[in-house]
Coordinates of C-alpha atoms in Angstrom, one line a residue:
Chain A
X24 CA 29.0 -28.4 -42.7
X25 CA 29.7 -28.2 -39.1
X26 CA 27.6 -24.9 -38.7
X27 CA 24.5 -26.9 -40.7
X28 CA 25.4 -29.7 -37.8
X29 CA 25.1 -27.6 -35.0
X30 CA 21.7 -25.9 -36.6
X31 CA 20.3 -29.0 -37.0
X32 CA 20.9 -30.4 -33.2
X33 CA 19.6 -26.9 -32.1
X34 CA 15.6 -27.5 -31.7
X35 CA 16.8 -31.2 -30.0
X36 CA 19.2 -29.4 -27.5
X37 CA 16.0 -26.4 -27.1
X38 CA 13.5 -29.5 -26.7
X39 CA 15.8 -31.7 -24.1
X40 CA 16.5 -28.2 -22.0
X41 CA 12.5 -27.4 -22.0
X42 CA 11.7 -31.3 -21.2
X43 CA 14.3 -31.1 -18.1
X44 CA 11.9 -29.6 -16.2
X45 CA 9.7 -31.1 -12.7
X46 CA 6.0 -29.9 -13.2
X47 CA 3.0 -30.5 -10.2
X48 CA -0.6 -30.9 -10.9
X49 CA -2.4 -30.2 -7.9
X50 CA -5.7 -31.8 -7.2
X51 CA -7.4 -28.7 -5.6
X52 CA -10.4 -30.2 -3.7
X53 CA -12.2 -27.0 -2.6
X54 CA -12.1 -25.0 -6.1
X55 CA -11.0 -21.6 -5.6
X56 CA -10.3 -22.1 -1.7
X57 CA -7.2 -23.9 -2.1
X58 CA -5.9 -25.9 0.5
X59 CA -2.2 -24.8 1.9
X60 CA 0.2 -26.8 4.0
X61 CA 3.5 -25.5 5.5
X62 CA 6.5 -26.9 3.4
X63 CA 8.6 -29.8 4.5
X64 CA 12.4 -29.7 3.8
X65 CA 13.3 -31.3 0.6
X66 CA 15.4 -34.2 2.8
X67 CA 12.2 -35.1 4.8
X68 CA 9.9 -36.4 1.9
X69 CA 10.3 -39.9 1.8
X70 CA 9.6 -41.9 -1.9
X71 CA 8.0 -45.1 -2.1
X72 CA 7.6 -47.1 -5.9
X73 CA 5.5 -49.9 -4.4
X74 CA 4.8 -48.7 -0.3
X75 CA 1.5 -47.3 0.5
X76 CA 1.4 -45.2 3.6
X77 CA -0.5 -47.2 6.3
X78 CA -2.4 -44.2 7.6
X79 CA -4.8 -42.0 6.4
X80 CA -3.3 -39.5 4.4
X81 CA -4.5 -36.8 1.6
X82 CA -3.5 -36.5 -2.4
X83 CA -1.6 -32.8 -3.0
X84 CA -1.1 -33.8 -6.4
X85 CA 0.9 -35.3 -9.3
X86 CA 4.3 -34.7 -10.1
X87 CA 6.8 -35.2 -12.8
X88 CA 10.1 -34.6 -13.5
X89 CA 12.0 -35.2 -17.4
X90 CA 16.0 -35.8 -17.9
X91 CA 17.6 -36.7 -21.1
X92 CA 19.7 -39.4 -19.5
X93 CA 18.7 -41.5 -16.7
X94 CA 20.0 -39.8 -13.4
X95 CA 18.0 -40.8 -10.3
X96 CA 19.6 -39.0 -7.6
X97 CA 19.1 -36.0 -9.5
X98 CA 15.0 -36.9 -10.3
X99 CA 14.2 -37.9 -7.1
X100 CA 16.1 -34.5 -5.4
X101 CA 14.0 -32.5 -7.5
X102 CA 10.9 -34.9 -6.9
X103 CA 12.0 -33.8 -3.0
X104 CA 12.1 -30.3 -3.4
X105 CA 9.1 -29.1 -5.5
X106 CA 6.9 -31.7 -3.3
X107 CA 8.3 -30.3 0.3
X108 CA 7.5 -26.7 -1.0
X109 CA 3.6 -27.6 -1.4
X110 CA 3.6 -29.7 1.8
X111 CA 4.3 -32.9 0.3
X112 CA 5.7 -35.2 3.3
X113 CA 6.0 -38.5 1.0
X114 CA 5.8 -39.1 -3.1
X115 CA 4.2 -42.7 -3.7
X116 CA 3.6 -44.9 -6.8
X117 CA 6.7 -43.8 -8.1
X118 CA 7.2 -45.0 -11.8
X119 CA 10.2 -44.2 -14.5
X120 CA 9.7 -44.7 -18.2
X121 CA 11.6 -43.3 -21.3
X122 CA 9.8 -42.2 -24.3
X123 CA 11.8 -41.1 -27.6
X124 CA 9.9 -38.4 -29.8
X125 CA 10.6 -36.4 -33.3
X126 CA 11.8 -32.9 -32.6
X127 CA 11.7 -31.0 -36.1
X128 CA 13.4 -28.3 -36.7
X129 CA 14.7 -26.0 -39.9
X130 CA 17.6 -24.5 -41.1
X131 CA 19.1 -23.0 -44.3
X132 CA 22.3 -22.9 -46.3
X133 CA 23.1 -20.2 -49.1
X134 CA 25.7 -20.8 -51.7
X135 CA 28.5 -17.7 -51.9
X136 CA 26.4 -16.9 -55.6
X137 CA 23.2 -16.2 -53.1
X138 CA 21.0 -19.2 -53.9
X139 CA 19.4 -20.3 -50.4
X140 CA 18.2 -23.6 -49.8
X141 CA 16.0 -24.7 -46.0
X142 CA 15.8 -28.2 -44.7
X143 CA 14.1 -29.6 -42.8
X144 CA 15.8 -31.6 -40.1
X145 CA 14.3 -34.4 -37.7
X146 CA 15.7 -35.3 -34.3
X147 CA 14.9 -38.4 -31.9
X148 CA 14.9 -37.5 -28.5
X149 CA 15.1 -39.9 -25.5
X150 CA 13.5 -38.7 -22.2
X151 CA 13.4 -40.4 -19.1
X152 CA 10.5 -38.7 -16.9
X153 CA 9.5 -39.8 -13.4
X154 CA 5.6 -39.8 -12.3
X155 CA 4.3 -40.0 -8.3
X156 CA 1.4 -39.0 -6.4
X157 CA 2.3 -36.6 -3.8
X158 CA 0.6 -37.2 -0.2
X159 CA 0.2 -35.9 3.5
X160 CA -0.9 -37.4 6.2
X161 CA -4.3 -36.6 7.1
X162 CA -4.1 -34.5 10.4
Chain B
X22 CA 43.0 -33.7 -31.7
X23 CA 40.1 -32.6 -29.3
X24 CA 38.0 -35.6 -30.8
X25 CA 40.3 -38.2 -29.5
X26 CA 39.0 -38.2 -26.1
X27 CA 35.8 -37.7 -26.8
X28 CA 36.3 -40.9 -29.4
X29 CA 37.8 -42.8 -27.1
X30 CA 35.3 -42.7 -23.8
X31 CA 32.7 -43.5 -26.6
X32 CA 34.5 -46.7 -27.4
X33 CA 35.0 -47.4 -23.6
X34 CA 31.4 -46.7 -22.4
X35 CA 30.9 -49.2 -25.7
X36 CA 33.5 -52.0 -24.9
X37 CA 32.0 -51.8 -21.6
X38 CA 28.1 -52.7 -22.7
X39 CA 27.3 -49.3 -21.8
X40 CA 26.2 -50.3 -18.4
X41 CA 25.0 -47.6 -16.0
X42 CA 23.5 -48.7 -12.7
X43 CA 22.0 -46.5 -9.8
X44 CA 20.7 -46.6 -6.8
X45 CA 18.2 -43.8 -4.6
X46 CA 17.3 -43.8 -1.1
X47 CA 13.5 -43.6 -0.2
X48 CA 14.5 -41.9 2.7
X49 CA 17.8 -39.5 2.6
X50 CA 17.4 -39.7 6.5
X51 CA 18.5 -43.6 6.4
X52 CA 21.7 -45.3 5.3
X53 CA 21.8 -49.7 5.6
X54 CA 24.9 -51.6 5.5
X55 CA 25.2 -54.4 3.0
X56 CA 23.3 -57.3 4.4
X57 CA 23.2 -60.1 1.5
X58 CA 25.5 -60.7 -1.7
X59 CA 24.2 -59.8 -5.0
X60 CA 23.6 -63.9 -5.5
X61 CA 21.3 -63.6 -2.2
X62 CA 19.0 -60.8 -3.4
X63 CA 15.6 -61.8 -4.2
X64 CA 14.0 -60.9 -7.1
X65 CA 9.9 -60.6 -7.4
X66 CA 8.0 -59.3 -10.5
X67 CA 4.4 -59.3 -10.3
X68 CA 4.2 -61.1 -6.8
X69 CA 4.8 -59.8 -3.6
X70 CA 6.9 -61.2 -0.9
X71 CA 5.7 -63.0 2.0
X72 CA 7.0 -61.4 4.7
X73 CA 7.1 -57.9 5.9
X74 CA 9.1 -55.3 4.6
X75 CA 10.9 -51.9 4.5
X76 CA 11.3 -50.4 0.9
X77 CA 14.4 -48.3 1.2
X78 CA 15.0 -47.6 -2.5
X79 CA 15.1 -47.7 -6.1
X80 CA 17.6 -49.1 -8.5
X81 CA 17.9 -48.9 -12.3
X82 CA 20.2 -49.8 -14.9
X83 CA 20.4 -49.0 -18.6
X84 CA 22.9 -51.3 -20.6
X85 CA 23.2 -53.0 -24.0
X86 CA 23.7 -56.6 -22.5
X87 CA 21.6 -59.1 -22.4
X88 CA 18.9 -58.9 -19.9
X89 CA 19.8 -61.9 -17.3
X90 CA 23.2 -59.5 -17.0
X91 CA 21.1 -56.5 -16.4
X92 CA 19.4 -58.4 -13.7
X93 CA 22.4 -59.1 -11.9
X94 CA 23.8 -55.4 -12.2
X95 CA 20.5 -54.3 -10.2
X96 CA 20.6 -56.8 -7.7
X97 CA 24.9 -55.9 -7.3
X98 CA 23.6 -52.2 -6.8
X99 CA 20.8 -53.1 -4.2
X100 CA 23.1 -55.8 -2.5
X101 CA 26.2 -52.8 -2.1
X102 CA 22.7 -50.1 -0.3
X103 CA 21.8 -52.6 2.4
X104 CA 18.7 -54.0 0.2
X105 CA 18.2 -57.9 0.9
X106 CA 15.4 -58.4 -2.4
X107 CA 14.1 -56.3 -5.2
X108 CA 10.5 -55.8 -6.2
X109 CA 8.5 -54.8 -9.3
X110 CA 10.8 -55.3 -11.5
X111 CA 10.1 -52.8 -14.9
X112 CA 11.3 -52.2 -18.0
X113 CA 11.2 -48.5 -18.4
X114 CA 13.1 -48.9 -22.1
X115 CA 14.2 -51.6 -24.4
X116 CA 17.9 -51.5 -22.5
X117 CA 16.8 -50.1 -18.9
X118 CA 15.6 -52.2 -15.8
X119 CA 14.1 -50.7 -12.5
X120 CA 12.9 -52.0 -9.2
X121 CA 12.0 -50.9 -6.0
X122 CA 14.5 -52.3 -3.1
X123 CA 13.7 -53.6 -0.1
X124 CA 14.4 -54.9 4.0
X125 CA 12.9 -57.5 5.4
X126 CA 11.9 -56.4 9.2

């Protein structure tokens, strides 16, 4: 039983552990000639939910970041730190949501007489994922 | 015999309403000192304040109570980070409130 338990909570613990991740998507403006910007420490990028920088300053990208529970000193450090390494100086419009999805998974039990039997299990997952717009001011 | 901890911080996060309230800094750089009570901080939800302001962080809290109590538990977090009013106030999940925290200047 508790072997069919932990099988079952597998794919959900595999799904939580790939979803715990902070991913960019750079907005490359030249195509192939991509734009590069020496790195700011991690404690310099400054992140705003509802500020707009009031100087001219230059989209890097979008970044997000995924937790299973809701831990904002830990989103917003990684926010820091993969933004700083692309030259990100601040991270703005800033938004946190949770979503819950189906992770399915399968496992199987066999009788001591040999008889197998699979199921299919079905996990909901909550993930709390962070979204901003990382920027630099236009030099 | 193991379970029984487990078991009982379950019950405990549960008696308590399972509230969870955090605050992070805009800027790790700056630290404020408590300015206002939790009563004084402002709240704002689609408008915008008046006057000028510093945002210095954001606050969110995820609890099973009613939502007037989750109110207060984000403006007792901003109050205790130097914030004097919160804006944008979101709903990220049915039981989680966020909002961005501010400083009048």
């Amino acid at each position: 039983m508790n072997k069919f338990l932990a099988a079952s909570l597998l794919p959900a613990v595999a799904f939580v552990s790939a979803c715990g991740s902070t991913q960019i998507a750079r907005f490359d403006r030249n195509g192939a000639a991509r734009e590069t910007y020496p790195p700011v420490p991690a404690e310099d990028v400054v992140i705003y939910r509802k500020t707009k920088p009031d100087f001219p300053y230059v989209e890097l990208g979008m970044i997000t970041t995924a937790l299973p529970i809701i831990n904002l000193d830990k989103m917003y450090a990684e926010l820091r730190k993969k933004s700083g390494k692309i030259g990100g100086e601040y991270i703005i419009d800033v938004k946190t949501k949770s979503s819950v999805v189906a992770v399915y998974g399968t496992s199987s039990s066999c009788t001591p007489k040999g008889g197998c039997v699979s199921h299919t299990t079905v996990n909901w997952v909550t993930t709390f994922s962070t979204t901003g717009t990382v920027v630099r001011r236009s030099r | 015999m193991t379970l029984k901890p487990l078991i009982f911080t379950i019950a405990s996060a549960a008696l308590a309403g399972c509230a969870h309230a955090e605050f992070a800094s805009s800027n790790t750089q700056e630290k404020f000192t408590p300015s206002r009570t939790a009563v004084q901080i402002e709240v704002f939800k689609s408008q915008m304040p008046a006057k000028k302001y510093k945002e210095i962080g954001s606050v969110v809290v995820c609890a099973g109570g009613k939502l007037s109590s989750n109110v207060e538990l984000l403006k007792k977090k901003a109050a205790e980070n130097g914030g004097e009013a919160l804006i944008g106030l979101e709903q990220p999940s049915q039981n989680c409130l966020s909002a961005a925290v501010i400083r009048y200047q």
